mmCIF file of C-alpha atoms in Angstrom:
data_model
loop_
_atom_site.group_PDB
_atom_site.id
_atom_site.type_symbol
_atom_site.label_atom_id
_atom_site.label_comp_id
_atom_site.label_asym_id
_atom_site.label_seq_id
_atom_site.Cartn_x
_atom_site.Cartn_y
_atom_site.Cartn_z
ATOM 1 C CA VAL A 264 125.192 61.063 45.737
ATOM 2 C CA ALA A 265 125.071 64.636 44.572
ATOM 3 C CA GLY A 266 127.566 65.996 42.070
ATOM 4 C CA ASP A 267 131.175 66.880 42.659
ATOM 5 C CA GLY A 268 130.410 69.417 45.318
ATOM 6 C CA GLY A 269 130.750 72.583 43.265
ATOM 7 C CA GLY A 270 128.171 75.223 42.647
ATOM 8 C CA ASP A 271 126.638 78.010 44.631
ATOM 9 C CA GLY A 272 123.495 76.040 45.325
ATOM 10 C CA GLY A 273 121.277 78.819 44.093
ATOM 11 C CA GLY A 274 118.290 78.406 41.831
ATOM 12 C CA ASP A 275 117.127 75.453 39.812
ATOM 13 C CA GLY A 276 118.865 76.454 36.588
ATOM 14 C CA GLY A 277 115.602 77.297 34.858
ATOM 15 C CA GLY A 278 114.270 75.824 31.654
ATOM 16 C CA ASP A 279 112.555 72.502 31.154
ATOM 17 C CA GLY A 280 115.158 71.036 28.800
ATOM 18 C CA GLY A 281 112.404 69.056 27.150
ATOM 19 C CA GLY A 282 112.489 66.948 24.064
ATOM 20 C CA ASP A 283 111.904 63.317 23.232
ATOM 21 C CA GLY A 284 115.579 62.495 22.700
ATOM 22 C CA GLY A 285 115.173 61.676 19.037
ATOM 23 C CA SER A 286 118.016 62.187 16.594
ATOM 24 C CA GLY A 287 118.463 65.614 15.080
ATOM 25 C CA ALA A 288 118.138 67.513 18.369
ATOM 26 C CA ASP A 289 119.034 71.193 18.266
ATOM 27 C CA PRO A 290 122.613 71.339 19.632
ATOM 28 C CA ASP A 291 121.633 74.189 21.949
ATOM 29 C CA SER A 292 118.337 72.694 23.129
ATOM 30 C CA TYR A 293 119.514 71.083 26.373
ATOM 31 C CA PHE A 294 119.097 73.140 29.512
ATOM 32 C CA PRO A 295 119.754 71.500 32.886
ATOM 33 C CA ASN A 296 116.870 71.120 35.312
ATOM 34 C CA LEU A 297 119.319 71.522 38.197
ATOM 35 C CA ASP A 298 121.841 74.276 38.771
ATOM 36 C CA VAL A 299 125.196 73.218 37.334
ATOM 37 C CA ARG A 300 126.312 76.680 36.281
ATOM 38 C CA ASP A 301 129.352 76.559 38.531
ATOM 39 C CA HIS A 302 130.417 73.233 37.016
ATOM 40 C CA SER A 303 130.180 74.721 33.542
ATOM 41 C CA LYS A 304 132.856 77.276 34.467
ATOM 42 C CA ALA A 305 135.520 74.577 34.211
ATOM 43 C CA ALA A 306 135.608 75.133 30.458
ATOM 44 C CA LEU A 307 136.562 78.765 31.059
ATOM 45 C CA ASP A 308 139.858 77.651 32.590
ATOM 46 C CA GLN A 309 140.492 75.611 29.446
ATOM 47 C CA ILE A 310 139.743 78.659 27.298
ATOM 48 C CA ASP A 311 141.961 80.922 29.417
ATOM 49 C CA ILE A 312 144.887 78.493 29.290
ATOM 50 C CA SER A 313 144.496 78.154 25.526
ATOM 51 C CA ASN A 314 144.398 81.920 25.066
ATOM 52 C CA ILE A 315 147.549 82.367 27.132
ATOM 53 C CA ILE A 316 149.344 79.691 25.134
ATOM 54 C CA ASP A 317 148.296 81.326 21.862
ATOM 55 C CA GLU A 318 149.913 84.636 22.834
ATOM 56 C CA PRO A 319 153.392 85.246 21.361
ATOM 57 C CA GLY A 320 156.016 84.793 24.038
ATOM 58 C CA HIS A 321 153.369 83.449 26.384
ATOM 59 C CA ASP A 322 153.875 83.080 30.105
ATOM 60 C CA TRP A 323 153.874 79.366 30.850
ATOM 61 C CA SER A 324 153.805 80.059 34.600
ATOM 62 C CA GLU A 325 150.356 81.669 34.296
ATOM 63 C CA ALA A 326 148.989 78.693 32.378
ATOM 64 C CA ILE A 327 150.477 76.299 34.932
ATOM 65 C CA ASP A 328 148.958 78.295 37.791
ATOM 66 C CA ILE A 329 145.465 78.126 36.263
ATOM 67 C CA TYR A 330 145.825 74.398 35.655
ATOM 68 C CA ILE A 331 146.939 73.648 39.220
ATOM 69 C CA ASN A 332 145.026 76.272 41.228
ATOM 70 C CA GLY A 333 142.107 77.220 38.987
ATOM 71 C CA ARG A 334 140.823 80.650 38.065
ATOM 72 C CA ASN A 335 137.148 80.615 37.135
ATOM 73 C CA ARG A 336 136.071 77.712 39.326
ATOM 74 C CA ALA A 337 138.391 77.396 42.291
ATOM 75 C CA SER A 338 136.333 74.589 43.859
ATOM 76 C CA LYS A 339 137.398 72.179 41.109
ATOM 77 C CA THR A 340 140.643 72.702 39.239
ATOM 78 C CA PHE A 341 141.598 71.031 35.995
ATOM 79 C CA GLN A 342 144.369 69.212 37.792
ATOM 80 C CA GLY A 343 141.831 67.946 40.292
ATOM 81 C CA MET A 344 139.668 66.718 37.430
ATOM 82 C CA ALA A 345 142.651 65.046 35.753
ATOM 83 C CA ARG A 346 143.581 63.240 38.972
ATOM 84 C CA LYS A 347 140.085 62.024 39.773
ATOM 85 C CA ASP A 348 140.199 58.570 41.343
ATOM 86 C CA TRP A 349 136.984 56.901 40.261
ATOM 87 C CA ALA A 350 137.322 53.998 42.684
ATOM 88 C CA ALA A 351 137.990 56.261 45.678
ATOM 89 C CA ALA A 352 134.932 58.299 44.674
ATOM 90 C CA GLY A 353 132.791 55.174 45.044
ATOM 91 C CA ILE A 354 132.263 54.306 41.390
ATOM 92 C CA GLN A 355 131.421 50.618 41.063
ATOM 93 C CA ASP A 356 131.766 50.237 37.300
ATOM 94 C CA LEU A 357 135.339 51.205 36.522
ATOM 95 C CA SER A 358 135.367 49.624 33.065
ATOM 96 C CA LEU A 359 135.334 52.897 31.121
ATOM 97 C CA TYR A 360 138.137 54.487 33.121
ATOM 98 C CA GLU A 361 140.176 51.301 32.896
ATOM 99 C CA ALA A 362 139.656 51.156 29.123
ATOM 100 C CA TYR A 363 141.337 54.557 28.842
ATOM 101 C CA ALA A 364 144.010 53.726 31.401
ATOM 102 C CA THR A 365 144.941 50.462 29.700
ATOM 103 C CA ILE A 366 145.786 52.329 26.496
ATOM 104 C CA LEU A 367 147.213 55.554 27.878
ATOM 105 C CA SER A 368 148.942 54.708 31.168
ATOM 106 C CA ALA A 369 152.608 53.910 30.830
ATOM 107 C CA THR A 370 152.670 52.335 34.285
ATOM 108 C CA GLY A 371 149.239 50.747 34.419
ATOM 109 C CA SER A 372 145.802 51.855 35.534
ATOM 110 C CA GLY A 373 147.102 53.427 38.750
ATOM 111 C CA GLU A 374 148.747 56.312 36.887
ATOM 112 C CA PRO A 375 146.749 59.547 36.582
ATOM 113 C CA PHE A 376 147.372 59.503 32.836
ATOM 114 C CA LEU A 377 145.563 62.760 32.132
ATOM 115 C CA ASP A 378 147.501 64.732 34.724
ATOM 116 C CA SER A 379 150.900 63.291 33.821
ATOM 117 C CA PHE A 380 150.383 64.170 30.151
ATOM 118 C CA ASN A 381 149.186 67.674 31.036
ATOM 119 C CA LEU A 382 152.108 68.346 33.362
ATOM 120 C CA ASP A 383 154.704 66.970 30.957
ATOM 121 C CA ALA A 384 153.363 69.213 28.195
ATOM 122 C CA LEU A 385 153.131 72.278 30.458
ATOM 123 C CA TYR A 386 156.645 71.855 31.851
ATOM 124 C CA ARG A 387 158.052 70.449 28.579
ATOM 125 C CA ASN A 388 159.878 67.640 30.359
ATOM 126 C CA ASN A 389 159.700 63.878 30.964
ATOM 127 C CA THR A 390 157.748 62.408 28.029
ATOM 128 C CA PHE A 391 157.854 65.783 26.227
ATOM 129 C CA GLU A 392 161.574 66.280 26.732
ATOM 130 C CA GLY A 393 163.081 67.613 23.496
ATOM 131 C CA GLN A 394 159.718 68.303 21.839
ATOM 132 C CA SER A 395 159.064 71.668 20.216
ATOM 133 C CA GLU A 396 157.094 74.359 21.993
ATOM 134 C CA LYS A 397 154.414 74.019 19.323
ATOM 135 C CA MET A 398 154.027 70.308 20.089
ATOM 136 C CA CYS A 399 153.730 71.028 23.798
ATOM 137 C CA ASP A 400 151.304 73.917 23.205
ATOM 138 C CA ILE A 401 148.810 71.954 21.162
ATOM 139 C CA SER A 402 149.094 68.866 23.353
ATOM 140 C CA ILE A 403 148.126 70.621 26.572
ATOM 141 C CA LYS A 404 145.340 72.579 24.868
ATOM 142 C CA LYS A 405 143.698 69.479 23.444
ATOM 143 C CA ASN A 406 144.336 67.204 26.428
ATOM 144 C CA LEU A 407 142.368 69.630 28.573
ATOM 145 C CA ILE A 408 139.436 68.798 26.303
ATOM 146 C CA CYS A 409 140.098 65.100 26.931
ATOM 147 C CA THR A 410 140.181 65.863 30.651
ATOM 148 C CA GLY A 411 136.780 67.534 30.406
ATOM 149 C CA LEU A 412 135.321 64.616 28.460
ATOM 150 C CA LEU A 413 136.495 61.974 30.913
ATOM 151 C CA TYR A 414 135.152 64.019 33.799
ATOM 152 C CA ALA A 415 131.815 64.308 32.010
ATOM 153 C CA GLN A 416 131.860 60.519 31.612
ATOM 154 C CA TYR A 417 132.617 60.134 35.311
ATOM 155 C CA GLU A 418 129.477 62.138 36.074
ATOM 156 C CA GLY A 419 127.517 60.020 33.606
ATOM 157 C CA VAL A 420 128.515 56.797 35.354
ATOM 158 C CA LYS A 421 127.575 58.335 38.722
ATOM 159 C CA ALA A 422 124.191 59.336 37.307
ATOM 160 C CA ILE A 423 123.538 55.746 36.211
ATOM 161 C CA GLU A 424 124.701 54.105 39.420
ATOM 162 C CA ASN A 425 122.796 56.489 41.666
ATOM 163 C CA ASN A 426 119.831 57.450 39.453
ATOM 164 C CA ASN A 427 120.865 61.026 40.151
ATOM 165 C CA GLU A 428 119.784 63.811 37.817
ATOM 166 C CA LYS A 429 122.308 66.304 39.201
ATOM 167 C CA ASN A 430 125.105 64.082 37.934
ATOM 168 C CA TRP A 431 123.429 63.847 34.527
ATOM 169 C CA ASP A 432 123.284 67.630 34.307
ATOM 170 C CA GLU A 433 126.904 67.859 35.427
ATOM 171 C CA MET A 434 127.855 65.496 32.604
ATOM 172 C CA PHE A 435 126.319 68.017 30.234
ATOM 173 C CA ALA A 436 128.102 70.959 31.910
ATOM 174 C CA PHE A 437 131.569 69.421 31.629
ATOM 175 C CA TRP A 438 130.916 68.360 28.024
ATOM 176 C CA ASN A 439 129.397 71.675 26.926
ATOM 177 C CA GLY A 440 130.932 74.437 29.034
ATOM 178 C CA VAL A 441 129.002 77.568 30.013
ATOM 179 C CA TYR A 442 125.369 77.386 28.930
ATOM 180 C CA ASP A 443 123.951 80.437 30.727
ATOM 181 C CA GLN A 444 125.036 83.881 29.518
ATOM 182 C CA ARG A 445 124.521 85.250 33.026
ATOM 183 C CA VAL A 446 127.611 83.267 34.017
ATOM 184 C CA ASP A 447 129.844 84.300 31.111
ATOM 185 C CA SER A 448 129.427 85.373 27.498
ATOM 186 C CA ARG A 449 131.615 82.488 26.294
ATOM 187 C CA THR A 450 128.727 80.054 26.043
ATOM 188 C CA ASN A 451 128.993 76.603 24.462
ATOM 189 C CA LYS A 452 132.765 76.943 24.097
ATOM 190 C CA GLY A 453 135.844 75.151 25.347
ATOM 191 C CA GLY A 454 134.399 71.703 25.989
ATOM 192 C CA PRO A 455 134.247 68.546 23.871
ATOM 193 C CA GLY A 456 130.998 69.799 22.380
ATOM 194 C CA SER A 457 132.923 72.506 20.525
ATOM 195 C CA VAL A 458 135.085 69.851 18.870
ATOM 196 C CA GLN A 459 131.943 68.013 17.799
ATOM 197 C CA SER A 460 130.691 71.162 16.083
ATOM 198 C CA SER A 461 133.946 71.507 14.139
ATOM 199 C CA ARG A 462 134.183 67.885 13.031
ATOM 200 C CA ASP A 463 130.513 67.776 12.058
ATOM 201 C CA SER A 464 131.206 70.791 9.863
ATOM 202 C CA ASP A 465 134.216 69.036 8.325
ATOM 203 C CA PHE A 466 132.593 65.678 7.659
ATOM 204 C CA GLY A 467 128.981 66.670 7.041
ATOM 205 C CA THR A 468 127.759 64.693 10.055
ATOM 206 C CA SER A 469 125.543 65.448 13.057
ATOM 207 C CA PHE A 470 127.192 63.727 16.000
ATOM 208 C CA LYS A 471 126.824 66.743 18.260
ATOM 209 C CA GLU A 472 123.086 66.608 17.654
ATOM 210 C CA GLU A 473 123.221 62.913 18.561
ATOM 211 C CA THR A 474 125.009 63.739 21.808
ATOM 212 C CA VAL A 475 122.361 66.300 22.721
ATOM 213 C CA ALA A 476 119.597 63.871 21.796
ATOM 214 C CA ALA A 477 121.072 61.353 24.235
ATOM 215 C CA LEU A 478 121.251 63.974 26.982
ATOM 216 C CA LEU A 479 117.633 64.989 26.341
ATOM 217 C CA ALA A 480 116.461 61.370 26.412
ATOM 218 C CA GLY A 481 118.142 60.895 29.778
ATOM 219 C CA GLN A 482 116.497 64.051 31.070
ATOM 220 C CA ALA A 483 113.130 62.788 29.864
ATOM 221 C CA ALA A 484 113.738 59.475 31.627
ATOM 222 C CA PHE A 485 114.241 61.293 34.932
ATOM 223 C CA GLU A 486 110.914 63.038 34.356
ATOM 224 C CA GLU A 487 109.192 59.715 33.663
ATOM 225 C CA HIS A 488 110.745 58.285 36.819
ATOM 226 C CA SER A 489 109.531 61.219 38.896
ATOM 227 C CA LEU A 490 105.993 60.546 37.657
ATOM 228 C CA GLY A 491 106.206 56.886 38.615
ATOM 229 C CA LYS A 492 106.246 55.707 35.000
ATOM 230 C CA LEU A 493 109.722 54.157 35.261
ATOM 231 C CA SER A 494 111.038 51.982 38.073
ATOM 232 C CA ASP A 495 114.510 52.560 39.513
ATOM 233 C CA ALA A 496 115.839 49.654 37.458
ATOM 234 C CA GLU A 497 114.184 50.914 34.291
ATOM 235 C CA LEU A 498 115.583 54.406 34.813
ATOM 236 C CA SER A 499 119.098 53.068 35.299
ATOM 237 C CA ALA A 500 118.809 50.928 32.176
ATOM 238 C CA GLU A 501 117.580 53.860 30.093
ATOM 239 C CA LEU A 502 120.360 56.090 31.372
ATOM 240 C CA GLN A 503 122.899 53.432 30.414
ATOM 241 C CA ASN A 504 121.424 53.270 26.913
ATOM 242 C CA GLN A 505 121.670 57.022 26.507
ATOM 243 C CA PHE A 506 125.157 57.147 28.035
ATOM 244 C CA ASP A 507 126.260 54.590 25.447
ATOM 245 C CA ARG A 508 124.721 56.815 22.803
ATOM 246 C CA PHE A 509 126.600 59.818 24.210
ATOM 247 C CA ASN A 510 129.862 57.884 24.096
ATOM 248 C CA ARG A 511 129.255 56.620 20.580
ATOM 249 C CA ALA A 512 128.710 60.134 19.264
ATOM 250 C CA ASN A 513 131.818 61.458 20.997
ATOM 251 C CA LEU A 514 133.913 58.539 19.765
ATOM 252 C CA ALA A 515 132.801 59.360 16.230
ATOM 253 C CA THR A 516 133.996 62.948 16.600
ATOM 254 C CA PHE A 517 137.419 62.054 17.938
ATOM 255 C CA ALA A 518 137.887 59.270 15.407
ATOM 256 C CA GLN A 519 137.184 61.845 12.683
ATOM 257 C CA ALA A 520 139.740 64.177 14.265
ATOM 258 C CA THR A 521 142.306 61.372 14.389
ATOM 259 C CA LEU A 522 141.831 60.716 10.675
ATOM 260 C CA LYS A 523 141.953 64.400 9.765
ATOM 261 C CA TYR A 524 145.153 65.282 11.576
ATOM 262 C CA SER A 525 146.966 62.002 10.947
ATOM 263 C CA LEU A 526 146.821 63.006 7.287
ATOM 264 C CA ASN A 527 147.569 66.681 7.809
ATOM 265 C CA TYR A 528 150.741 66.354 9.866
ATOM 266 C CA ALA A 529 152.478 64.302 7.176
ATOM 267 C CA LYS A 530 151.602 66.483 4.204
ATOM 268 C CA GLY A 531 154.520 67.285 1.958
ATOM 269 C CA GLY A 532 155.983 70.773 2.221
ATOM 270 C CA LEU A 533 154.925 71.515 5.811
ATOM 271 C CA ASP A 534 157.366 73.425 7.962
ATOM 272 C CA SER A 535 158.351 71.730 11.208
ATOM 273 C CA LEU A 536 156.053 73.801 13.427
ATOM 274 C CA SER A 537 152.988 73.133 11.268
ATOM 275 C CA ARG A 538 153.892 69.456 11.293
ATOM 276 C CA ASP A 539 154.208 69.404 15.076
ATOM 277 C CA LYS A 540 150.970 71.324 15.550
ATOM 278 C CA ASN A 541 148.980 68.872 13.424
ATOM 279 C CA TRP A 542 150.760 65.809 14.781
ATOM 280 C CA GLY A 543 150.178 66.789 18.394
ATOM 281 C CA GLU A 544 146.570 67.687 17.632
ATOM 282 C CA GLY A 545 145.855 64.365 15.945
ATOM 283 C CA TYR A 546 147.441 62.269 18.659
ATOM 284 C CA THR A 547 145.856 64.164 21.546
ATOM 285 C CA TYR A 548 142.403 64.093 19.969
ATOM 286 C CA PHE A 549 142.873 60.343 19.555
ATOM 287 C CA ARG A 550 143.489 60.138 23.308
ATOM 288 C CA CYS A 551 140.083 61.740 23.944
ATOM 289 C CA GLY A 552 138.350 58.780 22.321
ATOM 290 C CA ALA A 553 140.889 56.041 23.014
ATOM 291 C CA GLY A 554 138.929 54.352 25.793
ATOM 292 C CA LEU A 555 135.821 54.225 23.607
ATOM 293 C CA MET A 556 137.548 52.524 20.673
ATOM 294 C CA ASP A 557 137.934 48.863 19.939
ATOM 295 C CA PRO A 558 140.998 48.003 22.092
ATOM 296 C CA ALA A 559 142.962 46.555 19.175
ATOM 297 C CA ILE A 560 142.459 49.709 17.116
ATOM 298 C CA ALA A 561 143.234 51.981 20.065
ATOM 299 C CA ALA A 562 146.466 50.167 20.965
ATOM 300 C CA PHE A 563 147.543 50.211 17.323
ATOM 301 C CA ILE A 564 146.936 53.957 16.893
ATOM 302 C CA ASN A 565 148.528 54.820 20.227
ATOM 303 C CA SER A 566 151.730 53.041 19.257
ATOM 304 C CA LEU A 567 151.726 54.437 15.742
ATOM 305 C CA LEU A 568 150.695 58.054 16.275
ATOM 306 C CA ASP A 569 152.261 59.056 19.612
ATOM 307 C CA PRO A 570 154.953 61.574 18.550
ATOM 308 C CA ARG A 571 156.895 61.503 21.787
ATOM 309 C CA ASP A 572 158.940 58.423 20.916
ATOM 310 C CA LYS A 573 159.272 59.044 17.175
ATOM 311 C CA ASP A 574 161.927 60.537 14.921
ATOM 312 C CA VAL A 575 159.960 63.619 13.909
ATOM 313 C CA THR A 576 162.289 64.310 10.999
ATOM 314 C CA ASP A 577 161.372 60.999 9.357
ATOM 315 C CA VAL A 578 157.780 61.406 8.207
ATOM 316 C CA THR A 579 156.381 59.711 5.120
ATOM 317 C CA PRO A 580 153.263 61.465 3.743
ATOM 318 C CA LYS A 581 150.040 59.465 4.195
ATOM 319 C CA GLU A 582 151.818 56.400 5.595
ATOM 320 C CA VAL A 583 150.551 56.541 9.184
ATOM 321 C CA HIS A 584 147.170 57.893 8.095
ATOM 322 C CA CYS A 585 146.591 54.965 5.756
ATOM 323 C CA GLN A 586 147.731 52.430 8.325
ATOM 324 C CA ILE A 587 145.089 53.813 10.686
ATOM 325 C CA VAL A 588 142.425 53.773 7.973
ATOM 326 C CA ASN A 589 143.200 50.196 7.023
ATOM 327 C CA LYS A 590 143.249 49.062 10.656
ATOM 328 C CA MET A 591 139.782 50.542 11.096
ATOM 329 C CA LEU A 592 138.620 48.699 7.990
ATOM 330 C CA GLU A 593 140.250 45.475 9.141
ATOM 331 C CA GLU A 594 138.525 45.512 12.532
ATOM 332 C CA ALA A 595 135.264 46.839 10.979
ATOM 333 C CA ASP A 596 133.778 48.011 14.318
ATOM 334 C CA ILE A 597 135.699 51.074 15.518
ATOM 335 C CA GLY A 598 133.737 50.968 18.760
ATOM 336 C CA TYR A 599 130.066 51.206 19.758
ATOM 337 C CA GLY A 600 129.166 49.766 16.354
ATOM 338 C CA LEU A 601 130.710 52.658 14.400
ATOM 339 C CA THR A 602 132.251 52.091 10.969
ATOM 340 C CA LEU A 603 134.234 54.335 8.658
ATOM 341 C CA SER A 604 131.103 54.865 6.594
ATOM 342 C CA ASN A 605 129.300 56.174 9.705
ATOM 343 C CA LEU A 606 132.064 58.771 9.973
ATOM 344 C CA ASN A 607 131.318 59.875 6.403
ATOM 345 C CA VAL A 608 135.050 59.992 5.749
ATOM 346 C CA GLU A 609 134.941 60.306 1.984
ATOM 347 C CA GLU A 610 133.074 63.592 2.252
ATOM 348 C CA TYR A 611 136.043 65.255 3.924
ATOM 349 C CA LEU A 612 138.826 63.015 2.587
ATOM 350 C CA PRO A 613 137.838 62.596 -1.086
ATOM 351 C CA ASN A 614 141.193 61.057 -2.036
ATOM 352 C CA ILE A 615 141.139 58.415 0.668
ATOM 353 C CA ARG A 616 140.555 55.503 -1.719
ATOM 354 C CA THR A 617 143.452 56.422 -3.957
ATOM 355 C CA ASP A 618 145.722 57.435 -1.089
ATOM 356 C CA CYS A 619 145.161 54.237 0.892
ATOM 357 C CA GLY A 620 144.411 51.701 -1.842
ATOM 358 C CA ILE A 621 140.830 51.029 -0.757
ATOM 359 C CA ASP A 622 138.628 48.892 -2.996
ATOM 360 C CA SER A 623 135.779 50.670 -4.763
ATOM 361 C CA ASN A 624 133.259 48.296 -3.146
ATOM 362 C CA VAL A 625 134.020 49.581 0.351
ATOM 363 C CA ILE A 626 131.433 52.125 1.516
ATOM 364 C CA LEU A 627 133.029 55.221 3.020
ATOM 365 C CA VAL A 628 130.129 57.674 2.875
ATOM 366 C CA ASP A 629 127.123 57.601 5.163
ATOM 367 C CA PRO A 630 124.003 57.861 2.960
ATOM 368 C CA ASN A 631 122.123 59.296 5.954
ATOM 369 C CA ALA A 632 124.580 62.119 6.579
ATOM 370 C CA GLY A 633 123.228 65.502 5.697
ATOM 371 C CA GLY A 634 124.784 68.303 3.712
ATOM 372 C CA ASP A 635 128.041 68.952 1.959
ATOM 373 C CA SER A 636 130.918 69.176 4.382
ATOM 374 C CA GLY A 637 132.968 71.252 2.013
ATOM 375 C CA GLY A 638 135.641 68.575 2.146
ATOM 376 C CA ASP A 639 138.908 69.596 0.608
ATOM 377 C CA SER A 640 141.388 67.380 -1.181
ATOM 378 C CA ASP A 641 144.091 69.608 0.273
ATOM 379 C CA CYS A 642 142.780 69.078 3.828
ATOM 380 C CA ASP A 643 144.093 72.401 5.086
ATOM 381 C CA VAL A 644 146.096 72.342 8.267
ATOM 382 C CA ALA A 645 144.284 75.116 10.081
ATOM 383 C CA GLY A 646 141.328 74.894 12.421
ATOM 384 C CA ASP A 647 140.636 73.214 15.734
#
C-alpha cells in the first residue's frame, strides 16, 4: 500500500513536520516525514507547460509531449495522473471521484474527464472546436491544477483506507509541488496550493493555512499511532476528519475563484481575448472544486458557466455571476458546511449586494477573516 511507485527511494525527507494541526498554521510549515520529493516534481511539468503556452507563438507540440510523456518526472506523467482509475487501483471508497465524474463526465463516470478535457484543449478539437487559442490556453493550464488536486485527493483516500503515511505525504506533494530546494528552486509553485495563496490574498482569508493545518494534524495522528496512542480505527477516523478539512479548505478556494472570474469575464468593455481568458479560467477553476460542492450547485454552475456550448458573443455583464451567487445563497451550504460568508466575498466583491440584489440582512463577510484583502470594485482581470 505504498504510494504511486515514484521516487528514488533515498532518504527519509528530513524534518519532523510537527505541529498540533490547529488553525493558522504557517503555509510552509509542513515537511514530509517520508521521501516524496520525486512526487513533488509533477508540478514542474505543469509549470513548464504553462510557460510554453505563455510564450508568443508557442509550440503546442512541446506542451503536448510533456503532458503525454513527462519531462521532470517520467515515472508519472500528467496524462497518467489524469487517467487514474481509482477502482482499478484498489480504492474502496469511490464517492469522491464519482462526485466529480457525475458533474464533469459527458458520458458518465467511466470517462477519464480530466484527460479528455486536457486533450481537447491541447489539440483544440472536439469540445474545444472553434474556441479561441486564449480559451484553450487558459483551460489546459488551469485543468492541470485540477488534475493535481484530484490526484492529491486520490492519495488522501489511499492514506485513510490503508493507514499509510507515505500516501499522506504524497497528498501534500501533489497539492504543494516541490518543497525541497535541493530538487528545484521552484518551490511551493504550480500546485493547487499556489491558487490558495492567490485567493486568500484576494479575499482576505486563510484557507491555505487551514489546508496545512489539516495536513499537520494528519501527520501528528500518524505519530500518535506509532506510539500506540491511537488504534488503527482511531487513526483512520482522524485521517478522514482531516481529509474532510483539507477538502473544505480547497473547495473554499475554488469557489472564490469561480465567483471572481464569473464576474470578470462578463465585464463591459473587455476585448474578446480578455473575455475568453477570464471565462476559461473561471470555468476551469470551478471544475477543480466541482466534486466537493453541493451537487445541485455544482450541476447548476457547470451548465451555466461552461463556455464550450455557449454563444460567446452574447454575454450580459454580471448575469451569470449573480445567478451563481444567488444559487449559493439559495442552497445555503456550498459544500462541507461552507457559506458565502465563510468565503468573505464582500471583502473582494464590495458591489455584490447592489450587483446581485442581495438583502442587507444577508451576511457576506466572515467576521473571523483576517486582514484587508485589498478588494477592488473594478475586480481587475489579471492574475492567476
